[in-house]
Amino acid sequence: MQERQTKQKAIIYERLKALDHPTATEVYTSMQKDYPSISRATVFRVLGGLAARGKAREIRVAGTDVRYDYNVENHYHAHCRDCGRVADVFLSSTEGIGNDAKVMNGFTVDGYTVEFFGRCKACSSAVKQEKR
Ligand SMILES: [Zn+2]
Ligand SMILES: [Zn+2]
């Protein structure tokens, strides 16, 4: 049993890496054909466990499903308002943001998030085509 669980975890982690910021449902759906024995509950549990152990990141935006990112390096995300897709954003420097907040209200900042919103490439070209 233990061995099987370890194997399932590895399979789910590989699938997470192959997909682009997927939701748990997307991971599960993509695995059904190859691994029909892995249940939806297992996928949710394993992804939650990876996030809890710092092996994956949970991306939460109000009103959308939680997405997972295997890349736990420091980076930010751009969210598509139309399809919900998430793209990576790399900033050269966000140094000072935390310090500015501290100066303004005496609050000691030990973390922050930066989120970008807009339209992904596929959705922007769909909009352009509609306008034609
Ligand atoms: Zn989109
Ligand atoms: Zn990312």
PDB file of C-alpha atoms and ligand atoms in Angstrom:
ATOM      1  CA  MET A   1       0.000   0.000   0.000  1.00  0.00           C
ATOM      2  CA  GLN A   2       2.745   2.430   1.007  1.00  0.00           C
ATOM      3  CA  GLU A   3       4.683   1.697  -2.153  1.00  0.00           C
ATOM      4  CA  ARG A   4       1.632   2.218  -4.332  1.00  0.00           C
ATOM      5  CA  GLN A   5       0.979   5.591  -2.722  1.00  0.00           C
ATOM      6  CA  THR A   6       4.556   6.714  -3.318  1.00  0.00           C
ATOM      7  CA  LYS A   7       4.243   5.731  -6.957  1.00  0.00           C
ATOM      8  CA  GLN A   8       0.940   7.581  -7.338  1.00  0.00           C
ATOM      9  CA  LYS A   9       2.480  10.686  -5.771  1.00  0.00           C
ATOM     10  CA  ALA A  10       5.353  10.587  -8.261  1.00  0.00           C
ATOM     11  CA  ILE A  11       2.951  10.182 -11.182  1.00  0.00           C
ATOM     12  CA  ILE A  12       0.797  13.102 -10.028  1.00  0.00           C
ATOM     13  CA  TYR A  13       3.859  15.310  -9.490  1.00  0.00           C
ATOM     14  CA  GLU A  14       5.121  14.519 -13.005  1.00  0.00           C
ATOM     15  CA  ARG A  15       1.715  15.410 -14.410  1.00  0.00           C
ATOM     16  CA  LEU A  16       1.696  18.679 -12.470  1.00  0.00           C
ATOM     17  CA  LYS A  17       5.061  19.556 -14.046  1.00  0.00           C
ATOM     18  CA  ALA A  18       3.844  18.704 -17.538  1.00  0.00           C
ATOM     19  CA  LEU A  19       0.778  20.936 -17.292  1.00  0.00           C
ATOM     20  CA  ASP A  20       0.725  24.713 -17.126  1.00  0.00           C
ATOM     21  CA  HIS A  21      -0.528  25.825 -13.687  1.00  0.00           C
ATOM     22  CA  PRO A  22      -3.353  23.274 -13.706  1.00  0.00           C
ATOM     23  CA  THR A  23      -6.291  22.953 -11.345  1.00  0.00           C
ATOM     24  CA  ALA A  24      -6.582  19.661  -9.468  1.00  0.00           C
ATOM     25  CA  THR A  25      -9.440  18.747 -11.786  1.00  0.00           C
ATOM     26  CA  GLU A  26      -7.245  19.330 -14.844  1.00  0.00           C
ATOM     27  CA  VAL A  27      -4.540  17.095 -13.390  1.00  0.00           C
ATOM     28  CA  TYR A  28      -7.098  14.410 -12.647  1.00  0.00           C
ATOM     29  CA  THR A  29      -8.733  14.662 -16.088  1.00  0.00           C
ATOM     30  CA  SER A  30      -5.382  14.461 -17.880  1.00  0.00           C
ATOM     31  CA  MET A  31      -4.490  11.264 -15.993  1.00  0.00           C
ATOM     32  CA  GLN A  32      -7.712   9.351 -16.432  1.00  0.00           C
ATOM     33  CA  LYS A  33      -6.747   7.697 -19.677  1.00  0.00           C
ATOM     34  CA  ASP A  34      -3.302   6.510 -18.553  1.00  0.00           C
ATOM     35  CA  TYR A  35      -4.036   5.917 -14.880  1.00  0.00           C
ATOM     36  CA  PRO A  36      -7.737   5.157 -14.468  1.00  0.00           C
ATOM     37  CA  SER A  37      -7.136   3.660 -11.022  1.00  0.00           C
ATOM     38  CA  ILE A  38      -6.022   6.952  -9.470  1.00  0.00           C
ATOM     39  CA  SER A  39      -9.070   8.587  -7.950  1.00  0.00           C
ATOM     40  CA  ARG A  40     -10.034  12.222  -7.994  1.00  0.00           C
ATOM     41  CA  ALA A  41      -9.765  12.319  -4.199  1.00  0.00           C
ATOM     42  CA  THR A  42      -6.181  11.013  -4.391  1.00  0.00           C
ATOM     43  CA  VAL A  43      -5.199  13.724  -6.872  1.00  0.00           C
ATOM     44  CA  PHE A  44      -6.669  16.436  -4.637  1.00  0.00           C
ATOM     45  CA  ARG A  45      -5.022  14.981  -1.539  1.00  0.00           C
ATOM     46  CA  VAL A  46      -1.583  14.576  -3.154  1.00  0.00           C
ATOM     47  CA  LEU A  47      -1.596  18.094  -4.624  1.00  0.00           C
ATOM     48  CA  GLY A  48      -2.659  19.542  -1.268  1.00  0.00           C
ATOM     49  CA  GLY A  49       0.135  17.571   0.405  1.00  0.00           C
ATOM     50  CA  LEU A  50       2.746  18.806  -2.083  1.00  0.00           C
ATOM     51  CA  ALA A  51       1.673  22.382  -1.384  1.00  0.00           C
ATOM     52  CA  ALA A  52       1.737  21.840   2.381  1.00  0.00           C
ATOM     53  CA  ARG A  53       5.290  20.514   2.167  1.00  0.00           C
ATOM     54  CA  GLY A  54       6.471  23.379  -0.034  1.00  0.00           C
ATOM     55  CA  LYS A  55       6.938  21.152  -3.103  1.00  0.00           C
ATOM     56  CA  ALA A  56       4.281  23.031  -5.037  1.00  0.00           C
ATOM     57  CA  ARG A  57       2.559  26.360  -4.812  1.00  0.00           C
ATOM     58  CA  GLU A  58      -1.163  26.971  -4.551  1.00  0.00           C
ATOM     59  CA  ILE A  59      -2.406  29.871  -6.630  1.00  0.00           C
ATOM     60  CA  ARG A  60      -5.643  31.206  -5.235  1.00  0.00           C
ATOM     61  CA  VAL A  61      -7.764  33.845  -6.892  1.00  0.00           C
ATOM     62  CA  ALA A  62     -11.248  34.621  -5.580  1.00  0.00           C
ATOM     63  CA  GLY A  63     -13.934  33.043  -7.712  1.00  0.00           C
ATOM     64  CA  THR A  64     -11.662  30.554  -9.476  1.00  0.00           C
ATOM     65  CA  ASP A  65     -10.445  27.054  -8.724  1.00  0.00           C
ATOM     66  CA  VAL A  66      -7.128  26.718  -6.923  1.00  0.00           C
ATOM     67  CA  ARG A  67      -4.301  26.145  -9.394  1.00  0.00           C
ATOM     68  CA  TYR A  68      -1.015  24.432  -8.672  1.00  0.00           C
ATOM     69  CA  ASP A  69       2.495  25.365  -9.685  1.00  0.00           C
ATOM     70  CA  TYR A  70       5.429  22.978  -9.376  1.00  0.00           C
ATOM     71  CA  ASN A  71       7.763  25.965  -9.652  1.00  0.00           C
ATOM     72  CA  VAL A  72       8.251  27.216  -6.097  1.00  0.00           C
ATOM     73  CA  GLU A  73      10.962  29.696  -7.088  1.00  0.00           C
ATOM     74  CA  ASN A  74      10.165  33.359  -6.571  1.00  0.00           C
ATOM     75  CA  HIS A  75       7.913  34.462  -9.395  1.00  0.00           C
ATOM     76  CA  TYR A  76       4.510  36.021  -9.970  1.00  0.00           C
ATOM     77  CA  HIS A  77       1.430  35.254 -12.012  1.00  0.00           C
ATOM     78  CA  ALA A  78      -0.705  36.902 -14.626  1.00  0.00           C
ATOM     79  CA  HIS A  79      -4.326  35.743 -14.609  1.00  0.00           C
ATOM     80  CA  CYS A  80      -6.476  35.771 -17.712  1.00  0.00           C
ATOM     81  CA  ARG A  81      -9.838  37.329 -16.948  1.00  0.00           C
ATOM     82  CA  ASP A  82     -11.524  35.341 -19.710  1.00  0.00           C
ATOM     83  CA  CYS A  83     -10.319  31.754 -19.445  1.00  0.00           C
ATOM     84  CA  GLY A  84      -8.592  31.752 -16.054  1.00  0.00           C
ATOM     85  CA  ARG A  85      -5.280  30.581 -17.496  1.00  0.00           C
ATOM     86  CA  VAL A  86      -2.212  31.571 -15.495  1.00  0.00           C
ATOM     87  CA  ALA A  87       1.118  32.669 -16.941  1.00  0.00           C
ATOM     88  CA  ASP A  88       4.418  33.171 -15.149  1.00  0.00           C
ATOM     89  CA  VAL A  89       5.703  36.679 -14.577  1.00  0.00           C
ATOM     90  CA  PHE A  90       9.302  37.355 -13.696  1.00  0.00           C
ATOM     91  CA  LEU A  91      10.152  40.732 -12.235  1.00  0.00           C
ATOM     92  CA  SER A  92      13.694  42.012 -12.179  1.00  0.00           C
ATOM     93  CA  SER A  93      13.155  43.503  -8.736  1.00  0.00           C
ATOM     94  CA  THR A  94      10.397  43.998  -6.218  1.00  0.00           C
ATOM     95  CA  GLU A  95      12.824  45.050  -3.522  1.00  0.00           C
ATOM     96  CA  GLY A  96      11.508  47.843  -1.395  1.00  0.00           C
ATOM     97  CA  ILE A  97       7.827  47.018  -1.694  1.00  0.00           C
ATOM     98  CA  GLY A  98       7.792  45.468   1.767  1.00  0.00           C
ATOM     99  CA  ASN A  99       9.830  48.305   3.240  1.00  0.00           C
ATOM    100  CA  ASP A 100       7.529  50.954   1.789  1.00  0.00           C
ATOM    101  CA  ALA A 101       4.534  49.298   3.415  1.00  0.00           C
ATOM    102  CA  LYS A 102       6.335  49.248   6.757  1.00  0.00           C
ATOM    103  CA  VAL A 103       7.146  52.953   6.611  1.00  0.00           C
ATOM    104  CA  MET A 104       3.563  53.882   5.799  1.00  0.00           C
ATOM    105  CA  ASN A 105       1.667  52.282   8.666  1.00  0.00           C
ATOM    106  CA  GLY A 106       4.130  50.784  11.135  1.00  0.00           C
ATOM    107  CA  PHE A 107       3.127  47.295  10.084  1.00  0.00           C
ATOM    108  CA  THR A 108       5.976  44.801   9.952  1.00  0.00           C
ATOM    109  CA  VAL A 109       5.730  43.158   6.561  1.00  0.00           C
ATOM    110  CA  ASP A 110       7.103  39.642   6.197  1.00  0.00           C
ATOM    111  CA  GLY A 111       5.538  38.741   2.893  1.00  0.00           C
ATOM    112  CA  TYR A 112       3.459  39.988   0.002  1.00  0.00           C
ATOM    113  CA  THR A 113       1.954  38.815  -3.223  1.00  0.00           C
ATOM    114  CA  VAL A 114       1.741  40.546  -6.559  1.00  0.00           C
ATOM    115  CA  GLU A 115      -0.878  39.440  -9.073  1.00  0.00           C
ATOM    116  CA  PHE A 116      -1.360  40.630 -12.612  1.00  0.00           C
ATOM    117  CA  PHE A 117      -4.639  40.489 -14.491  1.00  0.00           C
ATOM    118  CA  GLY A 118      -5.388  40.747 -18.154  1.00  0.00           C
ATOM    119  CA  ARG A 119      -6.019  38.576 -21.174  1.00  0.00           C
ATOM    120  CA  CYS A 120      -3.885  35.705 -22.382  1.00  0.00           C
ATOM    121  CA  LYS A 121      -2.678  35.481 -25.969  1.00  0.00           C
ATOM    122  CA  ALA A 122      -5.417  33.079 -27.054  1.00  0.00           C
ATOM    123  CA  CYS A 123      -8.194  35.214 -25.556  1.00  0.00           C
ATOM    124  CA  SER A 124      -6.822  38.502 -26.945  1.00  0.00           C
ATOM    125  CA  SER A 125      -6.711  37.126 -30.464  1.00  0.00           C
ATOM    126  CA  ALA A 126     -10.237  35.725 -30.033  1.00  0.00           C
ATOM    127  CA  VAL A 127     -11.430  39.211 -29.080  1.00  0.00           C
ATOM    128  CA  LYS A 128      -9.682  40.748 -32.098  1.00  0.00           C
ATOM    129  CA  GLN A 129     -11.370  38.267 -34.405  1.00  0.00           C
ATOM    130  CA  GLU A 130     -14.811  39.036 -32.983  1.00  0.00           C
ATOM    131  CA  LYS A 131     -14.340  42.729 -33.653  1.00  0.00           C
ATOM    132  CA  ARG A 132     -13.541  42.177 -37.307  1.00  0.00           C
TER     133      ARG A 132
HETATM  134 ZN    ZN B   1      -7.408  33.467 -21.701  1.00  0.00          ZN
HETATM  135 ZN    ZN B   2       4.059  29.913 -11.966  1.00  0.00          ZN
END
